[in-house]
Structure formats: structure tokens, C-alpha cells
Amino acid sequence: MERLQKVIAQAGVASRRKAEELIKAGMVTVNGQTVVELGTKVKASDRIEVKGIPLAKEEPVYYLFYKPKGVITAVTDDKKRPVVLDYFPEVKERIFPVGRLDYDTTGLLLLTNDGDFAQKLTHPSHEIEKVYVAKVKGVPNYSQLKILEKGVRIEHYKTAPAKVSIISSDAKKGTAIVSLTIHEGHHHQVKNMLEKVGFPVLKLKREKFGMLTLDKLNPGQSRRLFKKEVTDLLRLAETNSLSKK
Ligand code: URA
């Protein structure tokens, strides 16, 4: 027996939080009966419908994608701009991106139809480590890097401690390549952090997500995650949230 919201999330219909909202709003039926109780347990043979549509029992699938530049992290776009789902024409499951990368950011993006997995990995308290490499205008000095490491105030929040280092710099062009490791995932966070200390981002790439890298992939290519990678990521998210309690 599983909790109803978990089963809906795992079917790829919605995140667990969204599934809870759908249940509370009376949009979910189990064997023909509307269920508004969040704790309700269901079994595999139960007939679940969300907004009158039967829940398709999809196998959970997980992809690691090397997102190219000029692609929106979305399933569809009403202005018909390229979206990450365009790169998965053969995939039958209803996959969606886990978190987001900006239109002009390249790098590692996960996609899945498992809403529960997506929520665990993107929840701020689970703190999965992400490594970004940015080309910036200007060359930061030691004290500017230290400010970033300690955390900077951006609009309504202060960034958590980060790891920052300079990979290389080009004094002639007045640019530097900076590596930044963060746990959070605020909108435009890396660009905002570097901008805050005076270094606008010219190019941005996410190179690592937890233990995953872009190894052997080119922009636009993807691969399935191994079972062990999925369980390792979930364990990492779980360990991080436990260590905060
Ligand atoms: N931070 C950003 O500023 N942009 C991204 O795409 C990801 C992290």
C-alpha cells in the first residue's frame, strides 16, 4: 500500500505537492469515489483517476541530458521555441525536467516521469551539490571569491556557503573561468551571485549534479541513468536532509 499522493507523483502526472493540491481540491477518485484525505493508502489494483483521467501506470524512467544553449527547460512552449523535450522524441513516458537551467545555460539536466524523485532532488533542504563553470567579465581576486564563499544577499535571500575557485584567467581579454559549487537552486542564482560581486556571466555550464557528470556526452545527447545512480542520488538527498535535522 502506498500513499495516494506518492502514487500520483510517481505516475508523472504532477509533483507530490501538486498531487496533494489536486486531492484536496476533490479532483482525484479512487475506484470511483472522490478522495480528499491526504493520508489515503492505495494498492496496485485500485483504479485512480485525476480530473477524470485514469492514471497510466508508467515505469519510472530517468535520463541525464547535456542541455545545449538556446533551449528552454520545459516540456512545451507556446511560442514554439526549442524545449528540452524535443530531444526525446522516442521516449513514450511523460518525462519532465528536474529543476531548470536558463535558456542560455548548457550542461547537466535530469529528466524523469517520477515526481517524487524530482521533488526530493530539488527540495532546498536536501542540498544536492551542483558544480557550475562560468566565464565572467573581469578577473575576481581572492577577497571577492571569499565574499561569494561566505554568501551574498540577493533580493530576498542570502546564499548559503559555496565553494569558489578560479580555473583560469585571461588578462588580455579581461575574462576568467570560475568554478562555483552550490547546493541551492534559486532562479538565476549563479549569474546573480557573480553579478553581485561585479562579474557578469558571459557563459554558464552545469558540470556536475551530485555524483553525476557529463562524461562522454555532447550537447544534445542523453543517456538513461543506471539503477545505482538513481538510488545513490536518493540516498544523497536523504542523507543531506537527515544531517540537517
Ligand atoms: N544559475 C543560473 O544563474 N542559471 C542557471 O541556469 C543555473 C544556475
CSV table of N, CA, C and O in Angstrom, one decimal, residues 101-156:
chain,number,residue,atom,x,y,z
A,101,LEU,N,17.5,24.8,-16.0
A,101,LEU,CA,18.7,25.6,-16.4
A,101,LEU,C,18.2,26.7,-17.3
A,101,LEU,O,17.2,26.5,-18.1
A,102,ASP,N,18.8,27.9,-17.3
A,102,ASP,CA,18.4,29.0,-18.1
A,102,ASP,C,18.5,28.7,-19.6
A,102,ASP,O,19.3,27.8,-20.0
A,103,TYR,N,17.8,29.4,-20.4
A,103,TYR,CA,17.8,29.3,-21.9
A,103,TYR,C,19.2,29.2,-22.4
A,103,TYR,O,19.6,28.4,-23.3
A,104,ASP,N,20.1,30.1,-21.9
A,104,ASP,CA,21.5,30.2,-22.5
A,104,ASP,C,22.5,29.4,-21.7
A,104,ASP,O,23.7,29.4,-21.9
A,105,THR,N,22.0,28.7,-20.6
A,105,THR,CA,23.0,27.8,-19.9
A,105,THR,C,23.0,26.4,-20.5
A,105,THR,O,22.0,25.9,-20.9
A,106,THR,N,24.2,25.9,-20.5
A,106,THR,CA,24.4,24.5,-21.0
A,106,THR,C,24.6,23.6,-19.8
A,106,THR,O,24.8,24.0,-18.7
A,107,GLY,N,24.6,22.3,-20.1
A,107,GLY,CA,25.1,21.3,-19.1
A,107,GLY,C,24.1,20.3,-18.6
A,107,GLY,O,23.0,20.1,-19.2
A,108,LEU,N,24.4,19.8,-17.4
A,108,LEU,CA,23.7,18.6,-16.9
A,108,LEU,C,22.3,18.9,-16.4
A,108,LEU,O,22.1,19.6,-15.4
A,109,LEU,N,21.3,18.2,-17.0
A,109,LEU,CA,19.9,18.3,-16.6
A,109,LEU,C,19.3,16.9,-16.5
A,109,LEU,O,19.6,16.1,-17.4
A,110,LEU,N,18.6,16.7,-15.4
A,110,LEU,CA,18.0,15.4,-15.3
A,110,LEU,C,16.5,15.5,-15.8
A,110,LEU,O,15.9,16.5,-15.6
A,111,LEU,N,16.0,14.4,-16.4
A,111,LEU,CA,14.6,14.4,-16.7
A,111,LEU,C,14.0,13.0,-16.3
A,111,LEU,O,14.7,12.0,-16.3
A,112,THR,N,12.8,13.0,-15.8
A,112,THR,CA,12.2,11.8,-15.3
A,112,THR,C,10.6,12.0,-15.4
A,112,THR,O,10.1,13.1,-15.7
A,113,ASN,N,9.9,10.8,-15.2
A,113,ASN,CA,8.5,10.9,-15.0
A,113,ASN,C,8.1,10.6,-13.6
A,113,ASN,O,7.0,10.5,-13.3
A,114,ASP,N,9.1,10.6,-12.7
A,114,ASP,CA,8.9,10.3,-11.3
A,114,ASP,C,8.9,11.6,-10.5
A,114,ASP,O,9.9,12.1,-10.1
A,115,GLY,N,7.7,12.0,-10.2
A,115,GLY,CA,7.5,13.3,-9.5
A,115,GLY,C,8.1,13.3,-8.1
A,115,GLY,O,8.6,14.3,-7.6
A,116,ASP,N,8.1,12.1,-7.5
A,116,ASP,CA,8.6,12.0,-6.1
A,116,ASP,C,10.1,12.2,-6.1
A,116,ASP,O,10.7,12.9,-5.3
A,117,PHE,N,10.8,11.6,-7.0
A,117,PHE,CA,12.2,11.7,-7.2
A,117,PHE,C,12.6,13.1,-7.5
A,117,PHE,O,13.5,13.7,-6.9
A,118,ALA,N,11.8,13.8,-8.4
A,118,ALA,CA,12.1,15.2,-8.8
A,118,ALA,C,12.0,16.1,-7.5
A,118,ALA,O,12.8,17.0,-7.3
A,119,GLN,N,11.0,15.8,-6.8
A,119,GLN,CA,10.8,16.7,-5.6
A,119,GLN,C,11.9,16.5,-4.6
A,119,GLN,O,12.4,17.5,-4.0
A,120,LYS,N,12.3,15.3,-4.4
A,120,LYS,CA,13.4,15.0,-3.4
A,120,LYS,C,14.7,15.7,-3.8
A,120,LYS,O,15.4,16.2,-3.0
A,121,LEU,N,14.9,15.6,-5.1
A,121,LEU,CA,16.2,16.2,-5.6
A,121,LEU,C,16.3,17.7,-5.6
A,121,LEU,O,17.3,18.3,-5.6
A,122,THR,N,15.1,18.3,-5.8
A,122,THR,CA,15.1,19.8,-5.9
A,122,THR,C,14.8,20.5,-4.6
A,122,THR,O,14.9,21.7,-4.5
A,123,HIS,N,14.4,19.7,-3.6
A,123,HIS,CA,14.0,20.4,-2.4
A,123,HIS,C,15.2,21.0,-1.7
A,123,HIS,O,16.2,20.4,-1.6
A,124,PRO,N,15.1,22.3,-1.3
A,124,PRO,CA,16.3,23.0,-0.8
A,124,PRO,C,16.9,22.3,0.4
A,124,PRO,O,18.1,22.3,0.6
A,125,SER,N,16.1,21.7,1.2
A,125,SER,CA,16.7,21.1,2.4
A,125,SER,C,17.5,19.8,2.1
A,125,SER,O,18.2,19.3,3.0
A,126,HIS,N,17.4,19.3,0.9
A,126,HIS,CA,18.1,18.1,0.6
A,126,HIS,C,19.5,18.4,0.0
A,126,HIS,O,20.4,17.5,-0.1
A,127,GLU,N,19.7,19.6,-0.4
A,127,GLU,CA,21.0,20.1,-0.7
A,127,GLU,C,21.9,19.3,-1.6
A,127,GLU,O,23.0,18.9,-1.2
A,128,ILE,N,21.5,18.9,-2.8
A,128,ILE,CA,22.3,18.2,-3.7
A,128,ILE,C,23.4,19.2,-4.2
A,128,ILE,O,23.0,20.3,-4.6
A,129,GLU,N,24.6,18.8,-4.2
A,129,GLU,CA,25.7,19.6,-4.7
A,129,GLU,C,25.7,19.8,-6.2
A,129,GLU,O,25.6,18.8,-6.9
A,130,LYS,N,25.8,21.0,-6.7
A,130,LYS,CA,25.9,21.2,-8.1
A,130,LYS,C,27.1,22.0,-8.4
A,130,LYS,O,27.4,23.0,-7.7
A,131,VAL,N,27.8,21.6,-9.5
A,131,VAL,CA,29.0,22.4,-9.8
A,131,VAL,C,28.8,23.1,-11.2
A,131,VAL,O,28.4,22.5,-12.2
A,132,TYR,N,29.0,24.4,-11.1
A,132,TYR,CA,28.9,25.2,-12.3
A,132,TYR,C,30.2,25.8,-12.7
A,132,TYR,O,31.1,26.1,-11.9
A,133,VAL,N,30.4,26.0,-14.0
A,133,VAL,CA,31.6,26.6,-14.5
A,133,VAL,C,31.1,27.8,-15.3
A,133,VAL,O,30.3,27.7,-16.2
A,134,ALA,N,31.6,29.0,-14.9
A,134,ALA,CA,31.2,30.3,-15.6
A,134,ALA,C,32.3,31.0,-16.2
A,134,ALA,O,33.4,31.1,-15.6
A,135,LYS,N,32.1,31.6,-17.4
A,135,LYS,CA,33.1,32.5,-17.9
A,135,LYS,C,32.5,33.9,-17.5
A,135,LYS,O,31.4,34.2,-17.8
A,136,VAL,N,33.4,34.7,-16.9
A,136,VAL,CA,32.9,36.0,-16.4
A,136,VAL,C,33.7,37.1,-17.0
A,136,VAL,O,34.9,36.9,-17.4
A,137,LYS,N,33.1,38.3,-17.1
A,137,LYS,CA,33.8,39.5,-17.5
A,137,LYS,C,34.5,40.0,-16.3
A,137,LYS,O,33.9,40.3,-15.2
A,138,GLY,N,35.9,40.2,-16.4
A,138,GLY,CA,36.7,40.6,-15.3
A,138,GLY,C,37.3,39.4,-14.6
A,138,GLY,O,37.0,38.3,-14.9
A,139,VAL,N,38.3,39.7,-13.7
A,139,VAL,CA,39.0,38.7,-13.1
A,139,VAL,C,38.9,38.9,-11.5
A,139,VAL,O,39.5,39.8,-11.0
A,140,PRO,N,38.1,38.0,-10.9
A,140,PRO,CA,37.9,38.2,-9.4
A,140,PRO,C,39.2,38.0,-8.6
A,140,PRO,O,40.1,37.2,-9.0
A,141,ASN,N,39.3,38.7,-7.5
A,141,ASN,CA,40.5,38.5,-6.7
A,141,ASN,C,40.1,37.6,-5.5
A,141,ASN,O,38.9,37.3,-5.3
A,142,TYR,N,41.1,37.3,-4.6
A,142,TYR,CA,40.9,36.4,-3.5
A,142,TYR,C,39.7,36.9,-2.6
A,142,TYR,O,38.8,36.1,-2.2
A,143,SER,N,39.7,38.2,-2.3
A,143,SER,CA,38.7,38.7,-1.3
A,143,SER,C,37.3,38.6,-1.9
A,143,SER,O,36.3,38.4,-1.2
A,144,GLN,N,37.2,38.9,-3.2
A,144,GLN,CA,35.9,38.8,-3.9
A,144,GLN,C,35.4,37.3,-3.9
A,144,GLN,O,34.2,37.1,-3.7
A,145,LEU,N,36.3,36.4,-4.1
A,145,LEU,CA,35.9,35.0,-4.0
A,145,LEU,C,35.4,34.6,-2.6
A,145,LEU,O,34.5,33.9,-2.4
A,146,LYS,N,36.1,35.1,-1.6
A,146,LYS,CA,35.8,34.9,-0.2
A,146,LYS,C,34.3,35.4,0.1
A,146,LYS,O,33.6,34.7,0.8
A,147,ILE,N,34.0,36.5,-0.4
A,147,ILE,CA,32.7,37.1,-0.2
A,147,ILE,C,31.6,36.1,-0.8
A,147,ILE,O,30.6,35.8,-0.1
A,148,LEU,N,31.9,35.6,-2.0
A,148,LEU,CA,31.0,34.6,-2.6
A,148,LEU,C,30.9,33.4,-1.8
A,148,LEU,O,29.8,32.8,-1.6
A,149,GLU,N,32.0,32.9,-1.3
A,149,GLU,CA,32.0,31.7,-0.5
A,149,GLU,C,31.2,31.8,0.8
A,149,GLU,O,30.5,30.8,1.2
A,150,LYS,N,31.3,33.0,1.4
A,150,LYS,CA,30.5,33.1,2.7
A,150,LYS,C,29.0,33.3,2.4
A,150,LYS,O,28.2,32.9,3.3
A,151,GLY,N,28.7,33.8,1.3
A,151,GLY,CA,27.2,34.0,1.0
A,151,GLY,C,27.0,35.5,0.7
A,151,GLY,O,27.5,36.4,1.4
A,152,VAL,N,26.1,35.8,-0.3
A,152,VAL,CA,25.8,37.2,-0.6
A,152,VAL,C,24.3,37.3,-0.6
A,152,VAL,O,23.5,36.4,-0.8
A,153,ARG,N,23.9,38.6,-0.3
A,153,ARG,CA,22.4,38.8,-0.3
A,153,ARG,C,21.9,39.1,-1.7
A,153,ARG,O,22.5,39.9,-2.4
A,154,ILE,N,20.9,38.4,-2.1
A,154,ILE,CA,20.3,38.6,-3.5
A,154,ILE,C,18.8,38.8,-3.2
A,154,ILE,O,18.1,37.8,-2.8
A,155,GLU,N,18.3,39.9,-3.6
A,155,GLU,CA,16.9,40.2,-3.3
A,155,GLU,C,16.5,39.8,-1.9
A,155,GLU,O,17.0,40.3,-1.0
A,156,HIS,N,15.6,38.8,-1.8
A,156,HIS,CA,15.1,38.4,-0.5
A,156,HIS,C,15.8,37.3,0.2
A,156,HIS,O,15.4,36.9,1.3
